[in-house]
Coordinates of C-alpha atoms and ligand atoms in Angstrom, one line a residue:
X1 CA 19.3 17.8 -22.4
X2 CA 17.3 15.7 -19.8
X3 CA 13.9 17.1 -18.6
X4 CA 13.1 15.3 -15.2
X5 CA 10.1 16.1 -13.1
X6 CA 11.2 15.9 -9.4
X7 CA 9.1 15.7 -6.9
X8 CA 10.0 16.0 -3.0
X9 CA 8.2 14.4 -0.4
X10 CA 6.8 15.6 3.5
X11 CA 10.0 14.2 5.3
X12 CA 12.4 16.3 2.5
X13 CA 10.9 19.8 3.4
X14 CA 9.7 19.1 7.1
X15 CA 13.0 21.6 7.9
X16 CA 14.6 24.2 6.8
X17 CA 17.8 21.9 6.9
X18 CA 16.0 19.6 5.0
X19 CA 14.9 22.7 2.3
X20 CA 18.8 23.6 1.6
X21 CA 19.0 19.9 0.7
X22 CA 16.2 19.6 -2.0
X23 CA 17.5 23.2 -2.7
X24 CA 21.6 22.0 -3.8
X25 CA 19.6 18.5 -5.3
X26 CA 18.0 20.6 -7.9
X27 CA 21.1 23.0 -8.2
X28 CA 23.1 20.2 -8.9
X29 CA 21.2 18.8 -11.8
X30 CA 20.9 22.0 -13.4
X31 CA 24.6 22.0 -13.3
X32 CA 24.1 18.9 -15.3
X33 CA 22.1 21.0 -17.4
X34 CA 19.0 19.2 -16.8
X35 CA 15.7 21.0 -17.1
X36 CA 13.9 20.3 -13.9
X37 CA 10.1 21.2 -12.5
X38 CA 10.0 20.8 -8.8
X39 CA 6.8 19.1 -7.3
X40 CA 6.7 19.7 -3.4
X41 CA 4.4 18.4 -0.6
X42 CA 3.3 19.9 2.7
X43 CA 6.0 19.8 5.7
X44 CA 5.8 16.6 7.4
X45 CA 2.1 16.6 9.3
X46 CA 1.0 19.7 8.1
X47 CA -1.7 17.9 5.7
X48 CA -2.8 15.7 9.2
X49 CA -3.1 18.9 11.0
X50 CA -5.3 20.5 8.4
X51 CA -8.0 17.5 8.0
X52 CA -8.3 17.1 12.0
X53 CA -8.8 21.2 12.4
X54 CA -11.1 21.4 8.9
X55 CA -13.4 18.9 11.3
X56 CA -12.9 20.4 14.0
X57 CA -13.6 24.3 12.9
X58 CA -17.4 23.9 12.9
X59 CA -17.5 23.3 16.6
X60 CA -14.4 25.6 17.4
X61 CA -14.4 29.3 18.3
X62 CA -13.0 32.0 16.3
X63 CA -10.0 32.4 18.7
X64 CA -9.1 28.9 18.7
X65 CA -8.9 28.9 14.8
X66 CA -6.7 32.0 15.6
X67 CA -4.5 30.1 17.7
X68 CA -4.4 27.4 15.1
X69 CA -3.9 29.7 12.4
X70 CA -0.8 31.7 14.3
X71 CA 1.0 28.4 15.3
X72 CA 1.0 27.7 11.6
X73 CA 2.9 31.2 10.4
X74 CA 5.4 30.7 13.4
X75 CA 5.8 26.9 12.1
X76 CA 6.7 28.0 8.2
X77 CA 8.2 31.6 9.4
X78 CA 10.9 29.4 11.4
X79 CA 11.9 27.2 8.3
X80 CA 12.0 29.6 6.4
X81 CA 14.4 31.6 8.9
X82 CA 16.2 28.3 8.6
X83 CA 16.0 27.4 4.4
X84 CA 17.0 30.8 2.9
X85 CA 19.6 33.1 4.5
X86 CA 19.1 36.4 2.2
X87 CA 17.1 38.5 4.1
X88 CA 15.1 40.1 1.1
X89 CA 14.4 36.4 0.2
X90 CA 13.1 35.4 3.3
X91 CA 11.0 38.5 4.0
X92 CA 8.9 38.0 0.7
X93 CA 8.3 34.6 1.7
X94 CA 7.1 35.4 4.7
X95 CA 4.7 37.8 3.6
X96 CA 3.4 35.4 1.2
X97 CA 3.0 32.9 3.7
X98 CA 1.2 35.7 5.7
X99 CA -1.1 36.0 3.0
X100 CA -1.5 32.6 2.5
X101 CA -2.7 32.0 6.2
X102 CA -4.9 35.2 6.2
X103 CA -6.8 33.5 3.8
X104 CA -7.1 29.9 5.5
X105 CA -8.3 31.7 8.7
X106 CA -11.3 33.1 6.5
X107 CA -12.4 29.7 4.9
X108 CA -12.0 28.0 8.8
X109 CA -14.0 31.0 10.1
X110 CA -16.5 30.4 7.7
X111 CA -16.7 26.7 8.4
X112 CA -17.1 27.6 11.7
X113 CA -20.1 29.9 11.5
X114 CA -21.8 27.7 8.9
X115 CA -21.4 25.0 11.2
X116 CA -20.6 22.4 7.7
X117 CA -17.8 21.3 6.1
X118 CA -18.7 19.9 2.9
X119 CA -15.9 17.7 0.6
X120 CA -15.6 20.8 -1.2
X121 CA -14.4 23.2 1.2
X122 CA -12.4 20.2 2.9
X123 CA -10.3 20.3 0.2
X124 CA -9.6 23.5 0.2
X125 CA -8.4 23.7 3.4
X126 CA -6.0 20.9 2.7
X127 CA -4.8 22.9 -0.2
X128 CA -3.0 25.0 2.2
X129 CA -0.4 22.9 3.3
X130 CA 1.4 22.7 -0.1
X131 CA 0.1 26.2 -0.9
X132 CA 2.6 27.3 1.7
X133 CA 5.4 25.0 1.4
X134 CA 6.1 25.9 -2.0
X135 CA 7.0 29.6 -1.8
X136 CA 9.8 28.3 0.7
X137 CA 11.5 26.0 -1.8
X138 CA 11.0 28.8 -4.2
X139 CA 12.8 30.8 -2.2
X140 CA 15.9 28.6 -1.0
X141 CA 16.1 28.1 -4.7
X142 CA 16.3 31.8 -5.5
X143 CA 18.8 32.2 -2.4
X144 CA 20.9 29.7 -4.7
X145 CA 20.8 32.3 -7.7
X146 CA 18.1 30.1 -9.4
X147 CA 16.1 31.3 -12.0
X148 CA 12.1 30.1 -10.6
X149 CA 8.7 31.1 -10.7
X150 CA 6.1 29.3 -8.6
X151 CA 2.4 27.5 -9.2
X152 CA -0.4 26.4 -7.6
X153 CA -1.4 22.5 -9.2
X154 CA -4.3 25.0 -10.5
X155 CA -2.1 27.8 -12.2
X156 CA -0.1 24.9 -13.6
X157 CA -2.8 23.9 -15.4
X158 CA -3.7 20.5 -14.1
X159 CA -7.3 19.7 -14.5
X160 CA -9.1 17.2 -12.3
X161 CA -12.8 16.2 -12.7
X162 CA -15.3 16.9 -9.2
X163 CA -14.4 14.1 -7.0
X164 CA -13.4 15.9 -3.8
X165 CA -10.6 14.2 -1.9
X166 CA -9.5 11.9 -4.3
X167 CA -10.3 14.1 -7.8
X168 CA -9.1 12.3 -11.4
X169 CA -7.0 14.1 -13.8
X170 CA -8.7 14.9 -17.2
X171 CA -5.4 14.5 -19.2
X172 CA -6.6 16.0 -22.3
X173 CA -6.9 19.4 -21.3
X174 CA -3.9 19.2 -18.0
X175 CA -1.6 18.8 -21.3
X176 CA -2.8 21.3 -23.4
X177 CA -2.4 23.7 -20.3
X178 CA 0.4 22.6 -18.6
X179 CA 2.2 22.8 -22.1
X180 CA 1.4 26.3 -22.6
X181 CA 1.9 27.6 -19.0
X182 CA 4.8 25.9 -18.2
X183 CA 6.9 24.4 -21.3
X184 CA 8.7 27.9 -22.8
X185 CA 9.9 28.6 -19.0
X186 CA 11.9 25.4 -19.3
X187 CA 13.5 26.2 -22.2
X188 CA 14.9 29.4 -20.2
X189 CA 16.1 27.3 -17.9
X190 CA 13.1 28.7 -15.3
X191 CA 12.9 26.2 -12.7
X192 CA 9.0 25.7 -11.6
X193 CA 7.8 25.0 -8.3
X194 CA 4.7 23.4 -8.6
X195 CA 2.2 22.8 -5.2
X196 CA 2.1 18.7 -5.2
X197 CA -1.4 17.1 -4.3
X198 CA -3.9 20.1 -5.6
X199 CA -5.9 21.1 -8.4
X200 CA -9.1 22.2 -9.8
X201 CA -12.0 21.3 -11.3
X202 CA -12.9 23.0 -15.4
X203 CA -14.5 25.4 -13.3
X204 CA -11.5 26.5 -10.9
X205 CA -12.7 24.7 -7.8
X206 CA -9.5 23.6 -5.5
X207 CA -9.3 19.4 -5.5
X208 CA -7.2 17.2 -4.0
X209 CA -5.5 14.1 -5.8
X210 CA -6.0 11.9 -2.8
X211 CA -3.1 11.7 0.2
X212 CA 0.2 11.0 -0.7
X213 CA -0.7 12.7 -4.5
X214 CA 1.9 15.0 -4.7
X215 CA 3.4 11.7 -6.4
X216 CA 0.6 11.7 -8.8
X217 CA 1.2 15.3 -9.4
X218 CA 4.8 14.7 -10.8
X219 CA 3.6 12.1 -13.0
X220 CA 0.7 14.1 -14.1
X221 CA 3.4 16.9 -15.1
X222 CA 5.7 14.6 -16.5
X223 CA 3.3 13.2 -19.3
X224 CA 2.0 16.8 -19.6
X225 CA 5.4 17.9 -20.7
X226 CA 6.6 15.0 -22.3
X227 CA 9.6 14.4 -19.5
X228 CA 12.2 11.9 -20.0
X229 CA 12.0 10.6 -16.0
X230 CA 9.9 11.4 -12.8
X231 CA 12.1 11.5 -9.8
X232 CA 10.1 11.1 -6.4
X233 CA 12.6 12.3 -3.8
X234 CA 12.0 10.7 0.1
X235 CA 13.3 9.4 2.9
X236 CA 14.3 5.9 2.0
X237 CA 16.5 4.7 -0.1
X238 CA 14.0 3.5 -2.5
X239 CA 11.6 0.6 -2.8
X240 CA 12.2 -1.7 -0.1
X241 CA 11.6 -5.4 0.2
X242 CA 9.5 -4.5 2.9
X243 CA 9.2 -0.6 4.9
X244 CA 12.0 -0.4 6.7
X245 CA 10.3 0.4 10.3
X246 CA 8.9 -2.7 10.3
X247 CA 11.8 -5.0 8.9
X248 CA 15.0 -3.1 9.3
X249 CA 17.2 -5.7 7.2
X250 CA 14.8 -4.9 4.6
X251 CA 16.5 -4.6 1.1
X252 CA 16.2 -1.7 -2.0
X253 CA 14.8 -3.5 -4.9
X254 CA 16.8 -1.8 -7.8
X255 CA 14.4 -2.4 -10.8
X256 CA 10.8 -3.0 -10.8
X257 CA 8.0 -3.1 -13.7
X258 CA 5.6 -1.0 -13.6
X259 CA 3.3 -3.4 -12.8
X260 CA 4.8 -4.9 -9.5
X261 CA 5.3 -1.1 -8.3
X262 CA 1.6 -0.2 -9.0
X263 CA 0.6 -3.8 -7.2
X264 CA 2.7 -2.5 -4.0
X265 CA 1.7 1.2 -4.1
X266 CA -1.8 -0.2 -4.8
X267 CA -1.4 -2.1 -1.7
X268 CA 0.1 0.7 0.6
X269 CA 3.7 0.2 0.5
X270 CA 3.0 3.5 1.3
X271 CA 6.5 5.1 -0.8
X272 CA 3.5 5.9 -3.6
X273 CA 0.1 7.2 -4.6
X274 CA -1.9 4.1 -5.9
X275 CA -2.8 5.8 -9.0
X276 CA 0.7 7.7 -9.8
X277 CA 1.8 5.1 -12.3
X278 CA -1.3 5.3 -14.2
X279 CA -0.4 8.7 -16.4
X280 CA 3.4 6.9 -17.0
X281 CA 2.9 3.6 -17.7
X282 CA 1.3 4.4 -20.8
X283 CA 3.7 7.2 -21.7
X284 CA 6.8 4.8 -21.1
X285 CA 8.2 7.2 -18.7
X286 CA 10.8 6.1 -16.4
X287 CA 10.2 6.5 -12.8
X288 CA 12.6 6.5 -9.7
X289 CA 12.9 6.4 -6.1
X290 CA 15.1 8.7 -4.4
X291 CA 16.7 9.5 -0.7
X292 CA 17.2 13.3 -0.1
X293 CA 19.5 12.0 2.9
X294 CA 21.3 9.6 0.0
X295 CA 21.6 11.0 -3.3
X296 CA 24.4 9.3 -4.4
X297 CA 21.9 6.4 -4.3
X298 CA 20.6 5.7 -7.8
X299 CA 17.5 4.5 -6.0
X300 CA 14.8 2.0 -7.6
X301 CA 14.1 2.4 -11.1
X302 CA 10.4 1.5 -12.4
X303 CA 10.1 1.1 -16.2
X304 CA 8.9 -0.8 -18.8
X305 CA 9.7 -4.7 -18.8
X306 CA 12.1 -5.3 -15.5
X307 CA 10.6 -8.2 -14.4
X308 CA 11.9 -10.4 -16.7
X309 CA 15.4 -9.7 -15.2
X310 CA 14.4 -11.2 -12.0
X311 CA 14.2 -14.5 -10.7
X312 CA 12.4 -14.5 -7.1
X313 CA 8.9 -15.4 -6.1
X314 CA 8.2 -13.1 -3.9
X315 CA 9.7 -9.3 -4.3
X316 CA 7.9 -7.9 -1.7
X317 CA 5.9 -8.0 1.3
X318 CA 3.5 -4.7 2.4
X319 CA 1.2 -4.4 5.9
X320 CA -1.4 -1.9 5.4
X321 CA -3.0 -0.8 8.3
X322 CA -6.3 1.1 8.6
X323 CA -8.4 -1.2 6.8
X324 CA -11.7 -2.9 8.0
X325 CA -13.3 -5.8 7.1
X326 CA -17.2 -6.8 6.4
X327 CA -19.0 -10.1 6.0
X328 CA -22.4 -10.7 4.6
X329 CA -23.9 -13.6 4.6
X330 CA -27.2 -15.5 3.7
X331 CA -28.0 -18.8 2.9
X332 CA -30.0 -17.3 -0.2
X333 CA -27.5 -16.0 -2.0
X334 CA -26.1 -19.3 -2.3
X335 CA -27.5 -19.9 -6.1
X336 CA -28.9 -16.6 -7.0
X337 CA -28.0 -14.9 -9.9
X338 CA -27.4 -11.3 -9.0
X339 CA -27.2 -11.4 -5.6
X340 CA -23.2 -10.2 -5.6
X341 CA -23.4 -7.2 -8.0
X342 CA -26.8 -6.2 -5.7
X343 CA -23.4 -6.1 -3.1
X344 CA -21.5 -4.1 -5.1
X345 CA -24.0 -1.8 -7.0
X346 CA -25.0 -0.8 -3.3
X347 CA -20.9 0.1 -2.4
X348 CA -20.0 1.6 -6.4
X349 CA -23.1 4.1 -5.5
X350 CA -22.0 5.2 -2.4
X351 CA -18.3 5.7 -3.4
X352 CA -17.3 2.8 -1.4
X353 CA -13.8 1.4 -2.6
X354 CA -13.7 -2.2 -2.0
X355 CA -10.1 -3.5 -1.7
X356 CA -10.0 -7.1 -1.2
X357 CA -12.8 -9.4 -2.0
X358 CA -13.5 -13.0 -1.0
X359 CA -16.0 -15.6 -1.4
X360 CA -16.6 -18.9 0.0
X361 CA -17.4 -22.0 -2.7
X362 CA -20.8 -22.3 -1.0
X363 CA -21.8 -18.6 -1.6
X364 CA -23.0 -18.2 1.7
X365 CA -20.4 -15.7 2.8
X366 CA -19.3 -12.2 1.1
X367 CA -16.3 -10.9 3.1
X368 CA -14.8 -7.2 1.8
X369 CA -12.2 -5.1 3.1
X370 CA -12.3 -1.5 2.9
X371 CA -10.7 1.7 4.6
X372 CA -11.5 1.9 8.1
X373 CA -12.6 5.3 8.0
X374 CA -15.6 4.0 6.0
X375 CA -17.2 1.4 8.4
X376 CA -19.6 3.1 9.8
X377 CA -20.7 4.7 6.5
X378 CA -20.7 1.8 4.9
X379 CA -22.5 -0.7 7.6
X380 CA -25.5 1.4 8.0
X381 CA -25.3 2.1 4.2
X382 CA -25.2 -2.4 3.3
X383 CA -28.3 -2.8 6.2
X384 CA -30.3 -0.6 5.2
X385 CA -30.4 -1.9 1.8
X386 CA -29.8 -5.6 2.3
X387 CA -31.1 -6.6 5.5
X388 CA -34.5 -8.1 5.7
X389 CA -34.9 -8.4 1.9
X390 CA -34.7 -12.0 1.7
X391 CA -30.9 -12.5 0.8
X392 CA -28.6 -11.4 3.4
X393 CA -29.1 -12.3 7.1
X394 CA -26.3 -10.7 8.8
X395 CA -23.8 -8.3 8.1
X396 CA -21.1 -8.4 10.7
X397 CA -17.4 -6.2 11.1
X398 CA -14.1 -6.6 12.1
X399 CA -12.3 -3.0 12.5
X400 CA -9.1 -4.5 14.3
X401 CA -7.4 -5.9 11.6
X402 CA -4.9 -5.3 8.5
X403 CA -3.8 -6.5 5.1
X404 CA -1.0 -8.4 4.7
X405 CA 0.8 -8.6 1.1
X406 CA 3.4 -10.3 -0.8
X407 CA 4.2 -9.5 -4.0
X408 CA 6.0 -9.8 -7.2
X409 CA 5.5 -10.7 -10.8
X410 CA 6.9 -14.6 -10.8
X411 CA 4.2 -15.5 -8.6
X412 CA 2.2 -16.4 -11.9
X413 CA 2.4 -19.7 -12.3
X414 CA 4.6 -20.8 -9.7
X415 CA 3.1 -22.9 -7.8
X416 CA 3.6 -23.5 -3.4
X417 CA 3.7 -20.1 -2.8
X418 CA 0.7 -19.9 -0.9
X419 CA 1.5 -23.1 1.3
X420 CA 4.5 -21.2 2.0
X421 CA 2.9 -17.9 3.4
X422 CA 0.6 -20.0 5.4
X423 CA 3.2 -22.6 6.5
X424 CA 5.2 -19.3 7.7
X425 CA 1.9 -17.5 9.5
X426 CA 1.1 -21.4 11.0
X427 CA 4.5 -21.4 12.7
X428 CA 3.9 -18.2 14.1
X429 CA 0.9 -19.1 15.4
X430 CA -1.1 -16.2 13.5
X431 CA -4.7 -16.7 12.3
X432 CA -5.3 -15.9 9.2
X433 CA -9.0 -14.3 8.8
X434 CA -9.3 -14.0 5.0
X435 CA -7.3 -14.5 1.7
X436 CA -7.6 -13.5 -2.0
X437 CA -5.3 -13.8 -4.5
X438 CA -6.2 -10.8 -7.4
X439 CA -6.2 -12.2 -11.2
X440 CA -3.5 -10.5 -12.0
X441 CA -1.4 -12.5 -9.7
X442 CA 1.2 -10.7 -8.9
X443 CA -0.3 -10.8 -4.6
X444 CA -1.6 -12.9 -2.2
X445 CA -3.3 -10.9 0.0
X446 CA -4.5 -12.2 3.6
X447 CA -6.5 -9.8 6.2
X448 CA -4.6 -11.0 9.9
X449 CA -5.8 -9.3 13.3
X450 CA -4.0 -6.0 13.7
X451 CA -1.8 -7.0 16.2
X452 CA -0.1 -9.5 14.0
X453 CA 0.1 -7.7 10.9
X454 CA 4.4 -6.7 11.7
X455 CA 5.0 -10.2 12.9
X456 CA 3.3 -11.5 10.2
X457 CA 5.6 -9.1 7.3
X458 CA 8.9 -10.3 9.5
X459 CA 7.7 -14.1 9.0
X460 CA 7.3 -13.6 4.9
X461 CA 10.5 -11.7 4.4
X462 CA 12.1 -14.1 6.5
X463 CA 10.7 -17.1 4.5
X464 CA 11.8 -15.8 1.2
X465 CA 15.1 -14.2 2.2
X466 CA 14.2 -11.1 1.3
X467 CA 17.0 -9.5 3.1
X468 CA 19.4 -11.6 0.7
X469 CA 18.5 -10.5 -2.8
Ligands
ADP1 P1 6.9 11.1 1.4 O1 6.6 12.0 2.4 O2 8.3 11.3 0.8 O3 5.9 11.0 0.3 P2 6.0 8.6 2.5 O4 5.9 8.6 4.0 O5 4.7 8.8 1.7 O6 7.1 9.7 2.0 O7 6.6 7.3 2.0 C1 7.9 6.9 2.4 C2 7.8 5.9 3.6 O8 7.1 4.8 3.1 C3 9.1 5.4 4.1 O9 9.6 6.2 5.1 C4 8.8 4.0 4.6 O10 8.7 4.0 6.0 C5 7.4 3.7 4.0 N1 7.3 2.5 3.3 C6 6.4 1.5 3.5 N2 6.6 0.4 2.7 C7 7.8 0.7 2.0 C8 8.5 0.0 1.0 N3 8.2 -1.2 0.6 N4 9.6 0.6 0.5 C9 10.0 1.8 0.9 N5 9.3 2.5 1.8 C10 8.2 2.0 2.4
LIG2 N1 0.5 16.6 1.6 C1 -0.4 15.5 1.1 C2 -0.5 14.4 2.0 O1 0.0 14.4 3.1 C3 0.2 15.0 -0.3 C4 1.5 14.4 -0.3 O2 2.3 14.5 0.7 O3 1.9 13.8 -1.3 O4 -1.2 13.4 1.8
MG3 MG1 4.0 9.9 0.0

């Protein structure tokens, strides 16, 4: 008797079409008599829709949050229309969702009187996406003569510490209560549906895992309950040598080890949350990649020691877009102890994730790359505290560029693959703007001008036939 957390991603419940799908997935492993807990994300978009009208609510009128707020019940009523056909079904579903939405309007209302929205209540307005997506699998499943009961990340029990938008699970106490809230229903064979992305703080306060953490959710859940795999569902086939709407020969990779799959979700192949394989790794828990439009596919399966199977360089190559990048320099930092981690102390206090680093053998030159989203932030945040101090002279941006990286773990200690990346982006004709290759290896990374980043993916798949493995 397997237990296997699955969870199912924006594109498998952006329809009602899609919701029968995920609905006769799950029915068919229980037919298998697996014990399953279903993690679901918001309908495609739903999630972008929230963030843009949470920032826009404080300078918005109460009718136009109406207006927003009715075009959402009409959205989920008509899936649901389409995802369960028994009418009793459908219209407690509906009413939920009602419910739901009734309460959304009151927290965008009040954002827009108090003219504020603050990290906290930002996240709880994102909270409603998968708040109102989950009654509807609930209810296709129920349609199916399933037994299920539905939770909120929060009612599951899952525990997350106060970081707003990107909040950490506290794993001690998620286990303890996702254990006693949610264990004895799978031994009756009670299917829960569990909102992906969301939690709460000790104190009960909706948080957010992060975008794209319904994945984290599953393996949050899986550890919790001791599962024997995680199962993220999507739209692809699984983890590709490349995404597949930038390289369509791009090929599944069947196996990969943990650590290659965290490198690549770490650097955006976006099929998973960066931290997702955290929880797992350590618990030796399986995970795999699945199509909803491909079941039959076994998918990619992440585990415990699959590199060694493997023979290429290069398993991978990932462009991640949205990214900005910062250089500092000053000729006195060239010698003086100190001067990076007065770089660094400055980002880690302002919650300022740095994603690549690179230096310059003379020390004159800093350059970072971070989320785009954070330029501004971070610009005026960096002069303010190191201009005209002595050490840094100028601090200058680039916001029209992207990451570009190849991965795999038999990089270490092969030498030429570098001279072959930049052989590749030198026949192209691309300029590369900065490089770093992390310690651990398994990527080069290189930071090219946004408009080159897909030619610059085709060119390193094409250089190490990745479309031939
Ligand atoms: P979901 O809504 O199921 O969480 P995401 O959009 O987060 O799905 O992730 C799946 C998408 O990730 C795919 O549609 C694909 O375009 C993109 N992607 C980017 N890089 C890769 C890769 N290396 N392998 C597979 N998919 C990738
Ligand atoms: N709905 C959330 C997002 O769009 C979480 C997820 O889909 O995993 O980021
Ligand atoms: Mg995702």
């Amino acid at each position: 008797m397997k237990k296997i957390v699955m969870k199912f991603g924006g594109t498998s419940v952006a329809t009602g079409e899609n919701i029968r799908r995920v609905a006769n997935i799950v029915a068919d492993s229980v037919k298998k008599d697996y014990r399953v807990v279903v993690v679901v994300s918001a309908l495609a978009g739903i999630t972008n829709q929230l963030i843009e009208e949470a920032e826009q609510a404080k300078k918005k009128k109460e009718k136009q949050i109406q207006e927003f707020t009715k075009k959402l019940v009409e959205k989920h009523v008509a899936t649901v229309t389409k995802a369960i056909e028994d009418k009793s079904i459908q219209k407690e579903v509906e009413q939920i969702i009602e419910k739901t939405v009734d309460e959304l309007e009151k927290v965008l209302t009040g954002i827009c009187y108090v003219g504020e929205l603050t990290p906290k209540s930002r996240d709880y307005v994102l909270s409603f996406g998968e708040r109102l997506s989950a009654p509807i699998v609930w209810g296709a499943l129920r349609n199916l003569e399933l037994q299920t009961q539905y939770f909120t990340g929060k009612e599951a029990g899952i525990v997350t510490d106060a970081n707003f938008g990107e909040a950490n699970p506290l794993m001690n106490v998620t286990t303890h209560q996702v254990k006693a809230r949610i264990e004895s229903l799978l031994e009756k064979k009670v299917i829960p549906v569990v909102t992906g992305y969301i939690a709460a703080t000790q104190d009960g306060v909706v948080t957010t895992l992060g975008r794209g953490g319904s994945d984290y959710t599953a393996t949050i859940l899986s550890v919790a309950l001791d599962a024997d795999e995680v199962w993220i569902w999507t739209d692809v086939d699984g983890i590709m040598t490349a995404d597949p709407k930038i390289v369509p020969s791009a090929k599944m990779l069947p196996e990969l080890s943990y650590g290659e799959a965290a490198e690549m979700a770490i650097f955006g192949a976006k099929a998973m949350h960066p931290s997702a394989l955290e929880p797992v790794i350590e618990a030796h828990i399986p995970v795999r990649i699945r199509n909803v439009f491909n079941p039959e596919n076994p998918g990619t399966l992440i585990a415990d020691g699959q590199e060694a199977k493997s023979t290429e360089v290069v398993k991978a190559v990932a462009l991640i877009k949205d990214v900005a990048m910062i250089n500092i320099r000053g000729a006195a930092m060239v010698g003086a102890p100190g001067s990076y981690s007065k770089v660094f102390d400055v980002l880690g206090k302002n919650n300022v994730n740095v994603m690549m680093v690179s230096t310059a053998v003379s020390e004159a030159n800093i350059s970072l790359v971070i989320r785009r989203s954070l330029l501004g932030r971070t610009l005026s945040t960096l002069e303010i505290a190191l201009l005209g101090r002595g050490l840094v002279s100028e601090i200058t941006s680039e916001d029209d560029v992207c990451v570009v990286a190849a991965m795999g773990a038999n990089m270490k200690g092969t030498l030429g693959v570098a001279s072959r990346i930049f052989t590749a982006m030198a026949q192209e004709g691309i300029n590369i703007r900065m490089i770093a290759q992390g310690s651990s290896e398994l990527n080069i990374s290189f930071v090219v001008k946004e408009k080159d980043g897909e030619a610059a993916v085709r060119a390193i798949h094409k250089e190490f036939k990745l479309d031939q493995i």
